[in-house]
Amino acid sequence: MNNFIFQNPTKLVFGKGQIARLSELVPSDKKIMITYGGGSIFKNGIYDQVKAALKNHTVYEFGGIEPNPEYETLMKCVAECKEKEIDFLLAVGGGSVIDGTKFIATALTWEGDPWEFLRQPIPTGNALPLAAVLTIPATGSEMNNGSVVSRREFKEKLFFFNDACYPKFSILDPTAIYSLPKKQIANGVIDTYIHVMEQYLTYDNNASVQDYWAEGILKTLLDIAPKLMKDQHDYDNCANFMYSATMALNGFIAMGVATDWATHMIGQELTALHGLDHGVTLAIVYPGVISVMHEDKRNKLLQYAERVFNICDGTDDEKINKAISLTAEFFTSLGVKIRLSDYNIGDDTIEEIVRRFDERNFVLGENGNITPSMIREILQHVK
Ligand code: NZQ
Ligand code: ZN
């Protein structure tokens, strides 16, 4: 196990009816900006619950944060927050709203042009305090310090980390899942699954507890995802899904282990260039990554085959191949198409992505050996 330092300051408030706790969780002397997305919170009653809980607070609102939050929209909110002298941000939404709010919180304390800390991830250090009411399990943004922001004008989707952006608290009410479109349940399951794989399926780190945690989350997802796709009103399945998503990217399974993240980095480019949902990009790219990198990941792929899919028969190669195909089948079973050609994406996009990584001088993967030409091989594999 590698050396590590772990600290995660986010208070989790989990369960049915917990949005009401906002009244006691948000300091009463703050001027609050509630941020939200395209309006789902008005249809499922979450907005009403938030407003009722904050009826004695000073509250402003900013809506319209898009999926894959847009820089220009967020900068409008920054201007409004400055004008109204906001001192607390409450994100009510999914990863896009929470990420966008982290950007707003950081931009409000940043002296220069906020594009700087996105273009060149640099330690930012400061942010306005923020908290979240999560409405879709997927990204783990509710309990981490990361944020991903798109700037469509430049066809860029970039991330930054800021320790001051861990939400002060996050409210996780699993009943939010009841109103999710099936497509978003599938996206969230896949995002959670790949978050685990990016931190688990590398090389052997002798980190036994982290491995069992990771496998526990994967098995939970394999078990509950088909049930949720049929019936998204089973509270316990919803609770297990929501908790899995948070645990997949709040730092727990990353302690002391090597991490990959190649799939996320490549997938981000597909969103930047073609606007594909984040979860969809991962479902496309991941089977390519584990196929092309299977020698580097050999031991862990075997462990994954045996412990997660209970594949005990056959040669090692057969077990690995079976585990790779079962992984891809899991994504398609959720109704997601996993080939680039399903989205009319061809060689020109593949070459543009290769060019971008070349230009940035990036190598990816847990061994830092996924070069731009291997990225081409990965994408050709999933064409
Ligand atoms: O905008 P509204 O109207 O609210 O609708 C949203 C949106 O259209 C809808 N939705 C959310 N909760 C709902 C609901 N609809 C009905 N009922 C509910 N309860 O779902 C749609 C997608 O929302 P979004 O927030 O975009 O989804 P997600 O949570 O998957 O977030 C994706 C973004 O997070 C980034 C992704 O790159 C992408 O930009 N990520 C953030 C990470 C992080 N901060 O750590 C890590 C991830 O790997 C990821 O990159
Ligand atoms: Zn993700």
XYZ file of C-alpha atoms and ligand atoms in Angstrom:
434
model
C 0.000 0.000 0.000
C 1.284 3.475 -0.882
C 1.639 6.244 1.661
C -1.344 8.542 1.830
C -2.970 11.399 3.704
C -6.734 11.333 3.911
C -9.133 14.030 4.976
C -12.691 14.529 3.845
C -14.554 17.255 5.708
C -18.007 16.890 4.094
C -20.830 16.095 6.495
C -23.200 13.566 4.940
C -26.872 13.826 5.829
C -28.497 10.735 4.369
C -32.072 9.570 4.042
C -35.695 10.217 3.314
C -37.039 13.567 4.510
C -33.615 14.996 5.326
C -33.919 18.088 3.117
C -35.894 19.635 5.979
C -32.651 19.698 7.954
C -31.419 22.569 5.785
C -33.002 24.931 8.283
C -30.492 23.911 10.925
C -27.538 23.103 8.622
C -27.241 26.456 6.849
C -26.071 29.243 9.159
C -28.955 31.667 9.662
C -26.849 34.813 9.200
C -25.795 33.943 5.624
C -27.037 35.348 2.350
C -27.626 32.205 0.342
C -27.598 31.673 -3.416
C -29.467 28.503 -4.392
C -28.150 27.159 -7.687
C -30.030 24.651 -9.812
C -30.272 23.178 -13.307
C -32.930 23.087 -15.981
C -35.942 22.795 -13.698
C -36.369 19.149 -12.671
C -36.451 20.318 -9.046
C -39.733 22.139 -9.700
C -41.411 18.974 -10.982
C -40.342 16.528 -8.290
C -41.015 18.712 -5.270
C -37.380 19.173 -4.216
C -37.512 22.928 -4.803
C -40.547 23.238 -2.511
C -38.826 21.239 0.207
C -35.708 23.431 -0.001
C -37.697 26.661 0.076
C -39.809 25.463 2.999
C -36.725 24.524 4.992
C -35.085 27.889 4.300
C -38.141 30.054 4.865
C -36.398 32.016 7.602
C -33.147 32.483 5.663
C -32.199 35.158 3.149
C -32.293 33.306 -0.137
C -31.637 34.162 -3.795
C -31.801 31.792 -6.754
C -29.865 31.118 -9.933
C -31.199 28.485 -12.348
C -30.323 27.209 -15.780
C -27.019 25.456 -15.091
C -26.804 22.968 -17.937
C -25.624 19.333 -17.913
C -21.861 19.684 -18.444
C -21.999 23.140 -16.854
C -21.113 25.999 -19.152
C -18.481 28.564 -18.201
C -20.490 31.512 -19.539
C -23.592 30.579 -17.530
C -21.530 30.151 -14.388
C -19.849 33.519 -14.891
C -23.312 35.115 -14.971
C -23.956 33.611 -11.552
C -20.581 34.884 -10.319
C -21.632 38.414 -11.305
C -25.009 38.051 -9.551
C -23.411 36.714 -6.384
C -21.029 39.677 -6.298
C -23.846 42.142 -6.775
C -25.967 40.560 -4.028
C -23.003 39.999 -1.703
C -23.775 36.307 -1.367
C -21.766 34.459 1.253
C -23.091 30.872 1.027
C -23.881 28.728 -2.029
C -26.378 25.868 -1.991
C -26.283 23.602 -5.037
C -29.537 21.718 -5.586
C -28.945 19.221 -8.371
C -26.575 16.676 -9.830
C -22.900 16.707 -10.666
C -23.315 19.534 -13.139
C -24.961 21.892 -10.660
C -22.594 20.954 -7.844
C -19.503 21.248 -10.073
C -20.764 24.530 -11.462
C -21.289 25.796 -7.928
C -17.754 24.792 -6.961
C -16.521 26.824 -9.913
C -18.659 29.813 -8.870
C -17.420 29.494 -5.280
C -13.808 29.488 -6.416
C -14.213 32.226 -9.013
C -15.722 34.487 -6.342
C -12.479 34.424 -4.372
C -10.079 34.318 -7.354
C -8.236 37.524 -8.167
C -7.550 36.939 -11.865
C -9.510 35.536 -14.801
C -11.218 32.318 -13.606
C -10.389 30.645 -16.903
C -6.785 30.494 -15.590
C -7.480 27.949 -12.867
C -9.410 25.755 -15.293
C -6.996 25.873 -18.190
C -3.987 25.070 -16.026
C -5.207 23.217 -12.952
C -3.443 25.173 -10.233
C -4.000 25.183 -6.493
C -6.680 27.725 -5.825
C -6.984 27.415 -2.063
C -10.027 29.597 -1.450
C -13.732 29.387 -2.119
C -16.998 30.671 -0.759
C -18.580 28.020 1.505
C -20.914 25.719 -0.376
C -23.209 22.784 0.330
C -25.344 20.464 -1.767
C -28.716 18.787 -2.009
C -27.993 15.889 -4.346
C -30.655 14.926 -6.886
C -28.857 12.270 -8.948
C -26.312 9.706 -7.820
C -23.385 9.566 -10.230
C -20.390 11.831 -9.867
C -19.523 11.833 -6.174
C -19.167 15.615 -6.454
C -21.309 15.869 -3.304
C -18.361 14.608 -1.257
C -15.220 15.544 -3.171
C -13.147 18.571 -4.130
C -13.331 18.186 -7.932
C -15.240 20.086 -10.575
C -15.528 19.797 -14.358
C -16.586 22.791 -16.437
C -17.188 23.087 -20.174
C -16.486 26.057 -22.409
C -18.383 25.295 -25.586
C -16.924 28.339 -27.377
C -13.511 26.618 -27.270
C -14.857 23.027 -27.386
C -13.132 22.416 -24.052
C -14.157 20.456 -20.975
C -11.668 20.931 -18.147
C -11.402 20.061 -14.460
C -9.898 21.574 -11.341
C -9.526 20.536 -7.716
C -9.865 22.828 -4.738
C -9.877 21.607 -1.141
C -12.003 24.591 -0.178
C -14.721 23.153 -2.470
C -15.561 20.089 -0.412
C -19.217 20.778 0.358
C -19.702 21.762 4.017
C -22.538 19.251 4.006
C -24.468 17.261 1.444
C -28.011 16.033 1.813
C -28.633 12.705 0.092
C -32.312 11.826 -0.098
C -32.608 8.633 -2.177
C -36.221 9.425 -3.085
C -34.797 11.984 -5.553
C -34.140 8.969 -7.784
C -37.892 8.351 -8.174
C -38.180 11.139 -10.762
C -34.997 10.422 -12.743
C -35.319 9.554 -16.429
C -34.116 5.959 -17.004
C -31.308 7.312 -19.160
C -29.959 9.255 -16.174
C -30.147 6.185 -13.922
C -28.071 4.310 -16.500
C -25.591 7.198 -16.756
C -25.257 7.353 -12.991
C -24.735 3.612 -12.595
C -22.062 3.603 -15.308
C -20.304 6.675 -13.914
C -20.212 5.097 -10.462
C -18.988 1.767 -11.872
C -16.177 3.407 -13.833
C -15.140 5.580 -10.890
C -14.542 2.380 -8.982
C -12.727 0.714 -11.889
C -10.427 3.713 -12.397
C -9.198 3.293 -8.822
C -9.373 -0.491 -8.515
C -8.459 -2.040 -11.824
C -4.826 -0.982 -12.051
C -2.046 -3.166 -10.641
C -1.794 -4.934 -7.330
C -1.278 -2.432 -4.522
C -1.711 -4.898 -1.657
C -4.517 -2.718 -0.405
C -6.902 -5.399 0.705
C -9.555 -3.304 2.418
C -9.723 -0.867 -0.516
C -10.082 -3.814 -2.939
C -12.955 -5.342 -0.988
C -14.647 -1.939 -0.703
C -14.307 -1.462 -4.455
C -15.584 -4.956 -5.222
C -18.459 -4.399 -2.785
C -19.560 -1.316 -4.698
C -19.240 -3.086 -8.072
C -21.269 -6.067 -6.875
C -23.905 -3.780 -5.401
C -24.264 -2.005 -8.740
C -24.445 -5.253 -10.717
C -27.130 -6.433 -8.354
C -29.335 -3.345 -8.080
C -28.967 -1.722 -11.516
C -31.324 -4.119 -13.349
C -33.823 -3.793 -10.506
C -33.664 0.005 -10.618
C -34.130 0.025 -14.383
C -37.372 -1.900 -13.843
C -38.568 -0.150 -10.691
C -36.961 3.047 -9.487
C -39.332 3.400 -6.533
C -37.786 0.755 -4.318
C -36.354 2.878 -1.508
C -33.626 0.466 -0.407
C -32.298 -0.024 -3.921
C -32.287 3.744 -4.381
C -30.470 4.185 -1.055
C -27.834 1.613 -1.972
C -27.321 3.243 -5.359
C -26.963 6.715 -3.881
C -24.542 5.568 -1.214
C -22.497 3.617 -3.805
C -22.085 6.687 -5.981
C -20.844 8.793 -3.102
C -18.477 6.112 -1.816
C -17.053 5.584 -5.302
C -15.496 9.028 -5.505
C -15.059 10.506 -2.050
C -11.464 9.353 -1.618
C -12.108 6.181 0.409
C -11.248 3.583 -2.226
C -8.364 5.730 -3.531
C -6.393 5.625 -0.287
C -2.955 4.104 -0.830
C -3.598 2.824 -4.370
C -2.541 3.736 -7.912
C -5.279 5.213 -10.085
C -5.908 5.136 -13.817
C -8.398 7.848 -15.022
C -7.561 7.331 -18.722
C -11.204 6.572 -19.534
C -12.369 9.787 -17.921
C -9.728 11.871 -19.673
C -10.572 10.430 -23.092
C -14.324 10.518 -22.416
C -14.136 14.205 -21.527
C -12.909 14.889 -25.048
C -15.914 13.068 -26.533
C -18.213 15.325 -24.511
C -16.242 18.427 -25.468
C -16.379 17.573 -29.180
C -19.793 15.900 -29.483
C -21.777 16.780 -26.348
C -22.223 13.126 -25.311
C -23.412 12.494 -21.736
C -20.528 11.801 -19.362
C -21.750 8.283 -18.491
C -22.149 7.401 -22.170
C -18.560 8.415 -22.974
C -17.299 6.108 -20.236
C -19.356 3.158 -21.453
C -17.831 3.611 -24.905
C -14.198 4.120 -23.906
C -13.789 1.711 -20.989
C -14.080 -1.581 -22.868
C -11.366 -0.227 -25.200
C -9.086 0.681 -22.288
C -9.296 -2.702 -20.586
C -8.900 -4.568 -23.863
C -5.864 -2.619 -25.065
C -4.261 -2.397 -21.585
C -5.102 -5.948 -20.497
C -1.451 -6.999 -20.080
C -0.723 -4.100 -17.684
C -3.919 -4.851 -15.789
C -3.642 -8.630 -15.975
C -3.532 -9.525 -12.269
C -6.308 -7.165 -11.338
C -8.444 -8.279 -14.295
C -8.148 -11.846 -13.016
C -9.080 -10.774 -9.504
C -12.030 -8.821 -10.936
C -13.151 -11.841 -12.994
C -12.988 -14.178 -10.030
C -14.247 -11.988 -7.217
C -16.799 -9.775 -8.956
C -18.146 -12.108 -11.662
C -17.349 -15.434 -9.947
C -15.623 -16.723 -13.102
C -13.725 -19.757 -11.888
C -13.386 -21.972 -14.982
C -11.052 -21.663 -17.935
C -7.564 -20.370 -18.549
C -6.499 -16.971 -17.245
C -6.955 -15.455 -20.691
C -10.443 -16.893 -20.980
C -11.385 -15.514 -17.577
C -10.081 -12.068 -18.496
C -11.871 -12.036 -21.848
C -15.096 -13.140 -20.196
C -14.831 -10.387 -17.578
C -14.214 -7.771 -20.297
C -17.271 -8.890 -22.261
C -19.472 -9.070 -19.153
C -18.449 -5.497 -18.331
C -19.478 -4.260 -21.786
C -22.701 -6.315 -21.613
C -23.563 -4.704 -18.294
C -23.455 -1.261 -19.936
C -25.565 -2.347 -22.921
C -28.059 -4.052 -20.588
C -28.770 -0.551 -19.247
C -29.775 0.589 -22.711
C -26.557 2.421 -23.547
C -24.918 1.998 -26.952
C -21.205 1.532 -26.592
C -19.626 1.987 -30.052
C -18.445 5.290 -31.477
C -20.265 4.476 -34.715
C -23.568 4.368 -32.774
C -23.054 8.117 -32.327
C -21.751 8.762 -35.868
C -18.273 9.380 -34.516
C -15.458 8.305 -36.804
C -11.786 8.664 -37.616
C -11.772 12.457 -37.795
C -12.797 12.720 -34.120
C -10.355 9.990 -33.126
C -7.529 11.911 -34.824
C -8.612 15.189 -33.214
C -8.528 13.581 -29.761
C -5.099 12.104 -30.442
C -3.911 15.524 -31.626
C -5.197 17.195 -28.458
C -3.382 14.775 -26.148
C -0.258 15.098 -28.279
C -0.393 18.876 -28.057
C -0.887 18.766 -24.285
C 1.997 16.332 -24.002
C -0.216 14.019 -21.957
C 0.295 10.384 -21.110
C -2.430 8.585 -19.203
C -3.026 5.503 -17.069
C -1.696 4.119 -13.797
C 1.693 3.450 -15.382
C 1.777 6.697 -17.344
C 2.237 4.678 -20.524
C -0.960 5.393 -22.467
C 0.510 7.603 -25.160
C -1.500 9.478 -27.810
C -0.937 6.619 -30.268
C -2.340 4.157 -27.726
C -5.319 6.450 -27.285
C -5.835 6.030 -31.034
C -5.672 2.242 -30.604
C -8.204 2.371 -27.748
C -10.647 4.468 -29.760
C -10.179 2.379 -32.898
C -11.010 -0.665 -30.761
C -14.422 0.765 -29.854
C -15.224 2.219 -33.283
O -30.989 20.187 -15.029
P -32.165 19.483 -14.450
O -33.464 19.964 -14.977
O -32.125 19.405 -12.967
O -32.107 17.959 -15.026
C -31.008 17.105 -14.813
C -30.136 16.940 -16.046
O -30.875 17.130 -17.215
C -31.524 15.703 -14.588
N -31.853 15.433 -13.192
C -31.043 15.522 -12.114
N -31.682 15.120 -11.014
C -32.933 14.781 -11.400
C -33.045 14.994 -12.777
N -34.180 14.744 -13.455
C -35.237 14.267 -12.770
N -35.185 14.015 -11.423
C -34.051 14.261 -10.713
N -34.009 13.952 -9.401
O -30.447 14.867 -14.963
C -29.712 15.490 -16.005
C -28.230 15.282 -15.780
O -27.788 15.996 -14.656
P -26.228 16.187 -14.394
O -26.069 16.968 -13.152
O -25.580 16.711 -15.633
O -25.735 14.682 -14.204
P -24.498 14.108 -13.456
O -24.698 14.079 -11.995
O -24.213 12.849 -14.138
O -23.302 15.145 -13.710
C -22.502 15.114 -14.855
C -21.409 16.159 -14.766
O -20.507 15.883 -13.670
C -19.157 15.786 -14.142
C -19.362 15.291 -15.563
O -18.219 15.486 -16.347
C -20.534 16.126 -16.021
O -20.138 17.431 -16.371
N -18.353 14.931 -13.262
C -17.984 15.427 -12.069
C -17.135 14.754 -11.227
C -16.723 15.307 -9.929
N -17.046 16.534 -9.603
O -16.062 14.632 -9.148
C -16.577 13.452 -11.564
C -17.280 12.791 -12.694
O -16.402 11.839 -13.257
C -17.765 13.709 -13.755
O -16.718 14.073 -14.627
Zn -17.182 10.127 -13.920
